[in-house]
CSV table of C-alpha atoms in Angstrom, one decimal:
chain,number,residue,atom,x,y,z
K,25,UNK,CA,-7.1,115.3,-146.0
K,26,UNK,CA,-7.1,115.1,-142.0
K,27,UNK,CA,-10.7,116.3,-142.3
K,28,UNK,CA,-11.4,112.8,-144.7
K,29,UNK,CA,-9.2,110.8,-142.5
K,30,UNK,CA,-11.8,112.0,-139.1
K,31,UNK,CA,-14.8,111.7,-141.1
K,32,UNK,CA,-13.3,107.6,-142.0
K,33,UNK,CA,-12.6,107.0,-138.6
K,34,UNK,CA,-16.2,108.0,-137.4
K,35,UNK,CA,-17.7,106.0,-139.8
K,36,UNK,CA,-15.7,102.9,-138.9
K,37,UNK,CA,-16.6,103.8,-135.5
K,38,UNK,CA,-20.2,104.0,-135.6
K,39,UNK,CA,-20.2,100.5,-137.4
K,40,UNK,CA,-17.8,99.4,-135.1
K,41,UNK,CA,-20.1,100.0,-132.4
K,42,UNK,CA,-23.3,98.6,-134.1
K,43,UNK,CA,-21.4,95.6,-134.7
K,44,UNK,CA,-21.2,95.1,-131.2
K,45,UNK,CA,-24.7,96.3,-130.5
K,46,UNK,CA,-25.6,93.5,-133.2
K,47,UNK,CA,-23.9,90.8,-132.0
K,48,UNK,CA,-25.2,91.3,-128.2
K,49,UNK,CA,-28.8,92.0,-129.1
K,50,UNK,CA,-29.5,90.3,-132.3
K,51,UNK,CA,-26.7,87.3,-133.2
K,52,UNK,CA,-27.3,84.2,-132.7
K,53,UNK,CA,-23.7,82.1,-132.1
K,54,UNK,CA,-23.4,78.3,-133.5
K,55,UNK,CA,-23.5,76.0,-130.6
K,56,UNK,CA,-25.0,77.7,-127.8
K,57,UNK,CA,-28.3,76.7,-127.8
K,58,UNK,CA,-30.2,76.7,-124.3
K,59,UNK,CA,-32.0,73.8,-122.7
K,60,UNK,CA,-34.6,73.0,-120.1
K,61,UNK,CA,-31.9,72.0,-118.0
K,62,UNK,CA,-29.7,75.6,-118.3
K,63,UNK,CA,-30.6,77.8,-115.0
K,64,UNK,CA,-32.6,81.0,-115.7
K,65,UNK,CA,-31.5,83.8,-113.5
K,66,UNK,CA,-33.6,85.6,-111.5
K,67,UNK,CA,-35.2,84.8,-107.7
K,68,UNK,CA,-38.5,84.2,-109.7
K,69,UNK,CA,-36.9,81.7,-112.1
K,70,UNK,CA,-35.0,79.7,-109.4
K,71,UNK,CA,-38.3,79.4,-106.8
K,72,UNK,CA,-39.8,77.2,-109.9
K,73,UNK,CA,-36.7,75.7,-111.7
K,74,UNK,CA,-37.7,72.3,-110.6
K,75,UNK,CA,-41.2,73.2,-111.9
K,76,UNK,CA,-39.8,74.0,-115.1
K,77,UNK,CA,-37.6,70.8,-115.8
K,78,UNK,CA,-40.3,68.8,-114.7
K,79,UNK,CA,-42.2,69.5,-117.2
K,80,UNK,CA,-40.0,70.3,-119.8
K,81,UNK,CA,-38.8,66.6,-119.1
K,82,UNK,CA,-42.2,65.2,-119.8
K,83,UNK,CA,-42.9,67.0,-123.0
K,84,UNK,CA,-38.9,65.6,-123.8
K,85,UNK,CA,-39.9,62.2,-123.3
K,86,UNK,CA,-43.2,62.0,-125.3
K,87,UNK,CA,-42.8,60.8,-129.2
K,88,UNK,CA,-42.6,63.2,-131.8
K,89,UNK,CA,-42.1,63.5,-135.3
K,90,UNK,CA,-39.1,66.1,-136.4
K,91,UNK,CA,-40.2,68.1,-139.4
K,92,UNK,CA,-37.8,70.1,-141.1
K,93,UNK,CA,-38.9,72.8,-143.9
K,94,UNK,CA,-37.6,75.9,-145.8
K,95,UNK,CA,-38.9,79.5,-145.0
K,96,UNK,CA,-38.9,81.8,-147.3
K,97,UNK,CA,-35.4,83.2,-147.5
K,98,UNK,CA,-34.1,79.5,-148.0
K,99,UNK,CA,-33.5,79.0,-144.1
K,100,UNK,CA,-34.0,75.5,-142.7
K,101,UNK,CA,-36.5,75.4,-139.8
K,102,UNK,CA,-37.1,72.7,-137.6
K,103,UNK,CA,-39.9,71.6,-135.5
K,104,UNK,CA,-41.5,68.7,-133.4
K,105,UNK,CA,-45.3,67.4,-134.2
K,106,UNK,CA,-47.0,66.1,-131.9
K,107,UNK,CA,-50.0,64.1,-132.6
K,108,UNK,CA,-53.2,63.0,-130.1
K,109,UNK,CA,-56.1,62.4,-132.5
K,110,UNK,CA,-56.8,62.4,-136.6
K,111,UNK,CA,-58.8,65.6,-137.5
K,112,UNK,CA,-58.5,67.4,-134.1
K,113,UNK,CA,-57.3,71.5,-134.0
K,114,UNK,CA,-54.1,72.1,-134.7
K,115,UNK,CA,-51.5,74.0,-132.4
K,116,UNK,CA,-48.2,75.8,-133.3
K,117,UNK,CA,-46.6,77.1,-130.5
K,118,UNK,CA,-43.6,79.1,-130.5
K,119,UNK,CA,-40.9,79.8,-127.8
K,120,UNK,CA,-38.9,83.1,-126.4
K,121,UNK,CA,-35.7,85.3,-127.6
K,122,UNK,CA,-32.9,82.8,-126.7
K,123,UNK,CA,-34.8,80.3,-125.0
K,124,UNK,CA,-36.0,76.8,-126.5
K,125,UNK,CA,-39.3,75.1,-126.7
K,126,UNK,CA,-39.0,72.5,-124.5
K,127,UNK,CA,-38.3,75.1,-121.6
K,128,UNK,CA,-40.9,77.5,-122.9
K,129,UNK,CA,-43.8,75.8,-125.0
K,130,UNK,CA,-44.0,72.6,-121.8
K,131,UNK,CA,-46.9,74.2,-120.5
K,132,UNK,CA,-48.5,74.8,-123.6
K,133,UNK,CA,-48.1,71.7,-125.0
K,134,UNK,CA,-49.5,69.9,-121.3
K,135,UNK,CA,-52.3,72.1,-121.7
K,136,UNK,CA,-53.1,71.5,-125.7
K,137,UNK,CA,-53.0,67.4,-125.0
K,138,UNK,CA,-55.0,67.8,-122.3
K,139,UNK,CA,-57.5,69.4,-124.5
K,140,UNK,CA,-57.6,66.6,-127.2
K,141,UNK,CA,-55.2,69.0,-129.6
K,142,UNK,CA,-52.6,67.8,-131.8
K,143,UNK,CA,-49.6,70.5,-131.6
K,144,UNK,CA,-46.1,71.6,-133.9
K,145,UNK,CA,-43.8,73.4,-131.8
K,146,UNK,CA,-41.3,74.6,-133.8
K,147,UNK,CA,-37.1,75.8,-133.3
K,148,UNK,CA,-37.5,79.9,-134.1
K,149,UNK,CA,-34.6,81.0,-136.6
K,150,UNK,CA,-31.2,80.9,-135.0
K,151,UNK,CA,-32.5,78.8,-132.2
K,152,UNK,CA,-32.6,75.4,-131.5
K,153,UNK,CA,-32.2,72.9,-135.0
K,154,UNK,CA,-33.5,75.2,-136.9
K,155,UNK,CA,-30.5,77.6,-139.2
K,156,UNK,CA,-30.0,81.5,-139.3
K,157,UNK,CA,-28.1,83.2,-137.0
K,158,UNK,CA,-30.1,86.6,-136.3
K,159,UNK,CA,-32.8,86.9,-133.9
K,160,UNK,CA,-35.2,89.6,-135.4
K,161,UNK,CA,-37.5,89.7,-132.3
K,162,UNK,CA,-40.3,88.8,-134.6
K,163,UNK,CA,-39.7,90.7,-137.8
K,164,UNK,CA,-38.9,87.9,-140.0
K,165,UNK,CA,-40.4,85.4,-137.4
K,166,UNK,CA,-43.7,85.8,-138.4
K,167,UNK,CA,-43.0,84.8,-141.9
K,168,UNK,CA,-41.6,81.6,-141.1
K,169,UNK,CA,-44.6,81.3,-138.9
K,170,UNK,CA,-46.3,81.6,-142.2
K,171,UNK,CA,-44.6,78.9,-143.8
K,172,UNK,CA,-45.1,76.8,-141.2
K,173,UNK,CA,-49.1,77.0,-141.5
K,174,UNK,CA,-48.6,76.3,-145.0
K,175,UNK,CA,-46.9,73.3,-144.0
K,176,UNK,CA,-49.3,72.1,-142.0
K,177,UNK,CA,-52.3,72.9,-144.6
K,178,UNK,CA,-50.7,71.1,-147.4
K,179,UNK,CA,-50.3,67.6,-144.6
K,180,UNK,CA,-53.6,67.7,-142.9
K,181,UNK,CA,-56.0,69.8,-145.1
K,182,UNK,CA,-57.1,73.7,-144.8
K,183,UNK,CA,-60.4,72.0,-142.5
K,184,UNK,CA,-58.6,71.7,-139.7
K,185,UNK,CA,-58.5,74.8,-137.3
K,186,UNK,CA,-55.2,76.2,-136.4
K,187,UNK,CA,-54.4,78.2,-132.7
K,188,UNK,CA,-51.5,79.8,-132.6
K,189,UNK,CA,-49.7,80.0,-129.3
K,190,UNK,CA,-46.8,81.8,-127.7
K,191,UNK,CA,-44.7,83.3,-125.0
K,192,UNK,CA,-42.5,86.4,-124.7
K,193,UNK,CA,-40.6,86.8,-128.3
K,194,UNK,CA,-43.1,83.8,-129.1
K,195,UNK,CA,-46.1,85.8,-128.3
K,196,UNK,CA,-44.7,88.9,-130.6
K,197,UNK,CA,-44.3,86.8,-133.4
K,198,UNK,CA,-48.0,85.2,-133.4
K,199,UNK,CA,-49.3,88.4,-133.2
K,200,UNK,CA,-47.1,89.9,-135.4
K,201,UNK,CA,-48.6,87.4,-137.7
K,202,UNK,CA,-52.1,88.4,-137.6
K,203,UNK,CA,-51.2,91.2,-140.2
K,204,UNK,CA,-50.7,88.9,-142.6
K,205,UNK,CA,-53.3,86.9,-145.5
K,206,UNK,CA,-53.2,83.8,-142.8
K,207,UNK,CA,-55.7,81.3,-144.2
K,208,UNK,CA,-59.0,81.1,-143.1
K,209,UNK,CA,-58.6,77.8,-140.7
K,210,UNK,CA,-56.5,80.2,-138.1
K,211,UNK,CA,-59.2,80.0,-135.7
K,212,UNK,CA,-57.2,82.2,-132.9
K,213,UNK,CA,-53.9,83.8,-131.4
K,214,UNK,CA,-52.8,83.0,-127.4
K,215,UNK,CA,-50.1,85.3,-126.5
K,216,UNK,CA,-48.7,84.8,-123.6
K,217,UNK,CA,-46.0,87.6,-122.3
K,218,UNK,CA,-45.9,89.4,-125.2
K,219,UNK,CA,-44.0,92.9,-126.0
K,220,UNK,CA,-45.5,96.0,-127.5
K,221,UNK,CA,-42.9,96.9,-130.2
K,222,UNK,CA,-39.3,95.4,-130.8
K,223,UNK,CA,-37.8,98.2,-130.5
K,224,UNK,CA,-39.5,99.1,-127.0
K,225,UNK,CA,-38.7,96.0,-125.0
K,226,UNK,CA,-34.9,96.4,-126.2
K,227,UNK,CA,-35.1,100.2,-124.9
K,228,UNK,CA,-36.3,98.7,-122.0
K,229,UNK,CA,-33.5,96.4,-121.1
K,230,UNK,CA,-31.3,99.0,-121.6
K,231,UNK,CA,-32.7,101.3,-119.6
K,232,UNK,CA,-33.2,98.2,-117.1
K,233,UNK,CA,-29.3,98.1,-117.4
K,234,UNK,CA,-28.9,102.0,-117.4
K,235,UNK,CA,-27.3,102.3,-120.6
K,236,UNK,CA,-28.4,105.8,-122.7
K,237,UNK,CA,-31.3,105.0,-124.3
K,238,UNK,CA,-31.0,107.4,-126.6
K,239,UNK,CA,-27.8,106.8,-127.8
K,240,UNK,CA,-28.1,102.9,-128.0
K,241,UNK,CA,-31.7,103.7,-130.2
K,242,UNK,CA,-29.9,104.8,-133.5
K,243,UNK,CA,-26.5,101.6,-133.1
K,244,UNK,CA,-29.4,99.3,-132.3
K,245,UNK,CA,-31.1,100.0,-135.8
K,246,UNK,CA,-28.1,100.7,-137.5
K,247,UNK,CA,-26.6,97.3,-136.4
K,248,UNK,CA,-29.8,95.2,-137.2
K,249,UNK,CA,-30.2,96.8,-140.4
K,250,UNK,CA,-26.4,96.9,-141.7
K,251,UNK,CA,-25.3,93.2,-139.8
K,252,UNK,CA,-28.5,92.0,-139.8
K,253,UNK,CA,-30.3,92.8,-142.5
K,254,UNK,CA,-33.5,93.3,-141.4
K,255,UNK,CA,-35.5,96.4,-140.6
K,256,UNK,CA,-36.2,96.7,-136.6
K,257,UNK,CA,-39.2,98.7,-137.1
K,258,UNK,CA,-40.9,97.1,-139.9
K,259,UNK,CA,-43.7,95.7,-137.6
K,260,UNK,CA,-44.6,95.2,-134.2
K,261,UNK,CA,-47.6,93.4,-132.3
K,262,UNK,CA,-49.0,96.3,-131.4
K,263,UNK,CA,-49.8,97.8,-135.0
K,264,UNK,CA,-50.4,94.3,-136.6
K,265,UNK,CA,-53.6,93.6,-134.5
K,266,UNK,CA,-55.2,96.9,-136.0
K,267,UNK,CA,-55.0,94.4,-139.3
K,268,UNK,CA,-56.4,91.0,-136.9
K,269,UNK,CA,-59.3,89.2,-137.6
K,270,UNK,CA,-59.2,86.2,-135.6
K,271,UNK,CA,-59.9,86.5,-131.6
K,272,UNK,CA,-57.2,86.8,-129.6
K,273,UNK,CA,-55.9,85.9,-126.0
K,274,UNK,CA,-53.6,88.1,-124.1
K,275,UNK,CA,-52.1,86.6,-121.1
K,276,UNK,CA,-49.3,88.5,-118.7
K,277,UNK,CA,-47.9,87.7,-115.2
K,278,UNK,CA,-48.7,90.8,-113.2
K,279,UNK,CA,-44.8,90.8,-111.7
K,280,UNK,CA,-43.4,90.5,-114.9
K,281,UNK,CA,-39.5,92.6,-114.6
K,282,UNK,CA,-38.9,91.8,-118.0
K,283,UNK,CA,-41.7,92.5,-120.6
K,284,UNK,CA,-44.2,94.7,-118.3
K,285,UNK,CA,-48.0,94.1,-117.8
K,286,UNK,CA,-48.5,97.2,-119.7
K,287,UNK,CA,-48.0,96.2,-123.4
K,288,UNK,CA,-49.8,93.7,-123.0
K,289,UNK,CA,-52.9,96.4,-122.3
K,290,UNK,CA,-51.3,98.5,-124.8
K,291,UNK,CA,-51.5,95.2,-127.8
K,292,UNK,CA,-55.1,95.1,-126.7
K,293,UNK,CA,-55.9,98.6,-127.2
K,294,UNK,CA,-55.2,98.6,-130.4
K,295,UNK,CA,-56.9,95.5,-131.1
K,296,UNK,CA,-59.5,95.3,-134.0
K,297,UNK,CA,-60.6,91.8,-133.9
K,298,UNK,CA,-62.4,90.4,-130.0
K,299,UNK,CA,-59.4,90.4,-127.4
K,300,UNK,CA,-59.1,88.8,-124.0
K,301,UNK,CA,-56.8,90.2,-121.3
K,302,UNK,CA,-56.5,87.8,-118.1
K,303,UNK,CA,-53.6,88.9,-115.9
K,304,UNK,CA,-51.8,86.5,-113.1
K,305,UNK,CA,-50.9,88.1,-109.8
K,306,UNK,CA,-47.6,87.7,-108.6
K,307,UNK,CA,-46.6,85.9,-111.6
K,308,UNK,CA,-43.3,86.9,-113.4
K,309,UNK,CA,-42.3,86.7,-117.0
K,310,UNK,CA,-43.4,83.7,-118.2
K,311,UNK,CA,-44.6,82.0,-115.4
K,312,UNK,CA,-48.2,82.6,-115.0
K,313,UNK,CA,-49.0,78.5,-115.6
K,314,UNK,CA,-46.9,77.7,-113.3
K,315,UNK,CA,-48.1,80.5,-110.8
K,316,UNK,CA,-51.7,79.5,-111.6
K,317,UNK,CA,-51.9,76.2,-113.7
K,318,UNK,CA,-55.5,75.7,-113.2
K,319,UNK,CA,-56.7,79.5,-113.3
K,320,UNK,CA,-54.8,79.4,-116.3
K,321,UNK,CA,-56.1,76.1,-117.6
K,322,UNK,CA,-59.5,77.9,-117.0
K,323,UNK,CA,-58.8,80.6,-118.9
K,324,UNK,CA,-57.7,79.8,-122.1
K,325,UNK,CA,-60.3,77.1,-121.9
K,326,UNK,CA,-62.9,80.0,-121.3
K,327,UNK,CA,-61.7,81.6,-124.2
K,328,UNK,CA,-61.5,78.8,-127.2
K,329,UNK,CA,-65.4,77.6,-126.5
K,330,UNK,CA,-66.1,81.2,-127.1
K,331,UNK,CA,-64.5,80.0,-130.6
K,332,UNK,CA,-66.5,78.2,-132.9
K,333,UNK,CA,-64.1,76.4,-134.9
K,334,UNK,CA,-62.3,75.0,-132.0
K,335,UNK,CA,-64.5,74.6,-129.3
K,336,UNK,CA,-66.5,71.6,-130.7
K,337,UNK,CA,-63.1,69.8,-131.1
K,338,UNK,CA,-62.4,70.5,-127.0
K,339,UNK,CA,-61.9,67.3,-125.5
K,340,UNK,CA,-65.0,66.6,-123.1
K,341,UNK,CA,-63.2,64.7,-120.7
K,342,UNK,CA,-61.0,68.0,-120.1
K,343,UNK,CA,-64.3,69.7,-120.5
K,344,UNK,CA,-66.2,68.4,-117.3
K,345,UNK,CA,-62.8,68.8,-115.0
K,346,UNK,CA,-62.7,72.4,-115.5
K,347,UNK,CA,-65.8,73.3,-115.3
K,348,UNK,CA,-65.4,73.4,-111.6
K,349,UNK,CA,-62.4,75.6,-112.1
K,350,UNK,CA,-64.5,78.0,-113.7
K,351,UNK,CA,-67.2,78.2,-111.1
K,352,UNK,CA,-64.2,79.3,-108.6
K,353,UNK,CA,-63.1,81.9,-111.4
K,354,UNK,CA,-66.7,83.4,-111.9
């Protein structure tokens, strides 16, 4: 009997612990979604915090249409359209773990009207409008990203070429998509800040915050697969462009604390389809547009005329500008 009663209380201490392991990492609370506006911390974030809401600010004010849709496992997603021209490339941009897209996708979105693009930047699950409450760093991410380029097939037609674009957690989950039967109008990935595996950029912040790796691995898992229902290990960037097809564009901050340099190599390693690395000096997580706007206007420029679908549709006006850019960068 006493051994029964130990053996009870260990189990109800291990999920005890992955409870709390789930609801740090993983959960999602009602309510307590960030905006451009919420400080970031960190001396690199504060030197450009006035960058940020500036342009956060003039991607807030520009008309949109809110498009709501169900993924797969019935949750509601929401996201913003954006529209600059009938029949121009498409872009669907997604932002970072616990961040929101105004704050992350500004840049982006700057960047794709300058270059004649329409653009859908969408609310991950458990962030912004869009339902759920777990955070699966990409896991089940991917296949709302899938629903959302079925959306935008059945409204504009499977013609027009789709990029898609993101940063940090963003930049996981658009690579993580390139595993999957996307349609043949997905033209190209840009990943900007993107992590290796889930499971290693959580290892890493807890190493960051010297807690035991190794006993944290098996209460991470646990708790994501018992509270969260999902399976932390069921794919990762790294592994899914062994399966891509489309080019892709790997961009990191060289002084990146958070997601290091390195996996973004590591992605590209592994890659089976064309892949670009361009790397910002002295740029942190995130923040290599706003280290660098026009080297980095440049380079994903440089990269989509090197696409054929897209690079017709590039916006000749932006065309000419950069082009002296680019004689500064070669």
């Amino acid at each position: 009997m006493v051994a029964v009663l130990i053996l009870v209380a260990l189990i109800v201490l291990v999920l005890l612990i992955s409870f709390c392991t789930f609801r740090t990492a993983f959960y999602a609370p009602p309510g307590k979604h960030p905006t451009a506006d919420n400080p970031m911390k960190g001396a690199q974030y504060r030197a450009v915090a006035d960058d940020i809401r500036r342009i956060s600010h003039i991607m807030e004010k520009i008309p949109c249409e809110d498009i709501f849709i169900r993924s797969f496992d019935g949750t509601r997603l929401h996201g913003r359209y954006y529209h600059v021209k009938d029949g121009a490339p498409l872009e669907i941009l997604c932002h970072g773990y616990r961040s929101c897209a105004f704050r992350d996708c500004s840049g982006g979105h700057a960047l794709s009207r300058k270059m004649g693009f329409n653009a859908l930047v969408i609310d991950q699950r458990a962030h912004g409008e869009s339902g759920g409450r777990v955070i699966t760093f990409g896991v089940l991410e991917r296949q709302d990203l899938l629903c959302w380029i079925s959306y935008a097939n059945q409204r504009f037609s499977r013609s027009i070429p789709i990029v898609l674009c993101g940063l940090s957690m963003g930049a996981a989950t658009v690579l993580m998509a390139a595993e999957l039967n996307l349609p043949e109008n997905v033209a190209a990935i840009i990943a900007d800040s993107p992590y290796s595996t889930p499971s290693a950029i959580i290892e890493k912040v807890c190493a960051d915050r010297r807690y035991p790796v190794f006993i944290c691995r098996p209460f991470l898992r646990l708790g994501a697969s018992v509270f969260g229902r999902f399976n932390l290990n069921a794919c990762s960037a790294k592994d899914a462009v062994r399966h891509a097809k489309v080019p892709i564009l790997l961009i990191h901050g060289e002084d990146d604390h958070f997601v290091p340099c390195e996996m973004s190599r590591e992605i590209a390693a592994n890659c089976a389809s064309r892949v670009v690395v361009q790397t910002f000096p002295g740029a942190g997580h995130g923040l290599s547009y706003l280290v660098d706007p026009q080297r980095y206007e440049w380079v994903v420029f440089d990269f989509l005329r090197g696409v054929p679908q897209v690079s017709c549709a590039i916006s000749g006006e932006f065309a000419e500008k950069i082009r002296q850019i680019g004689k500064n960068e070669t």
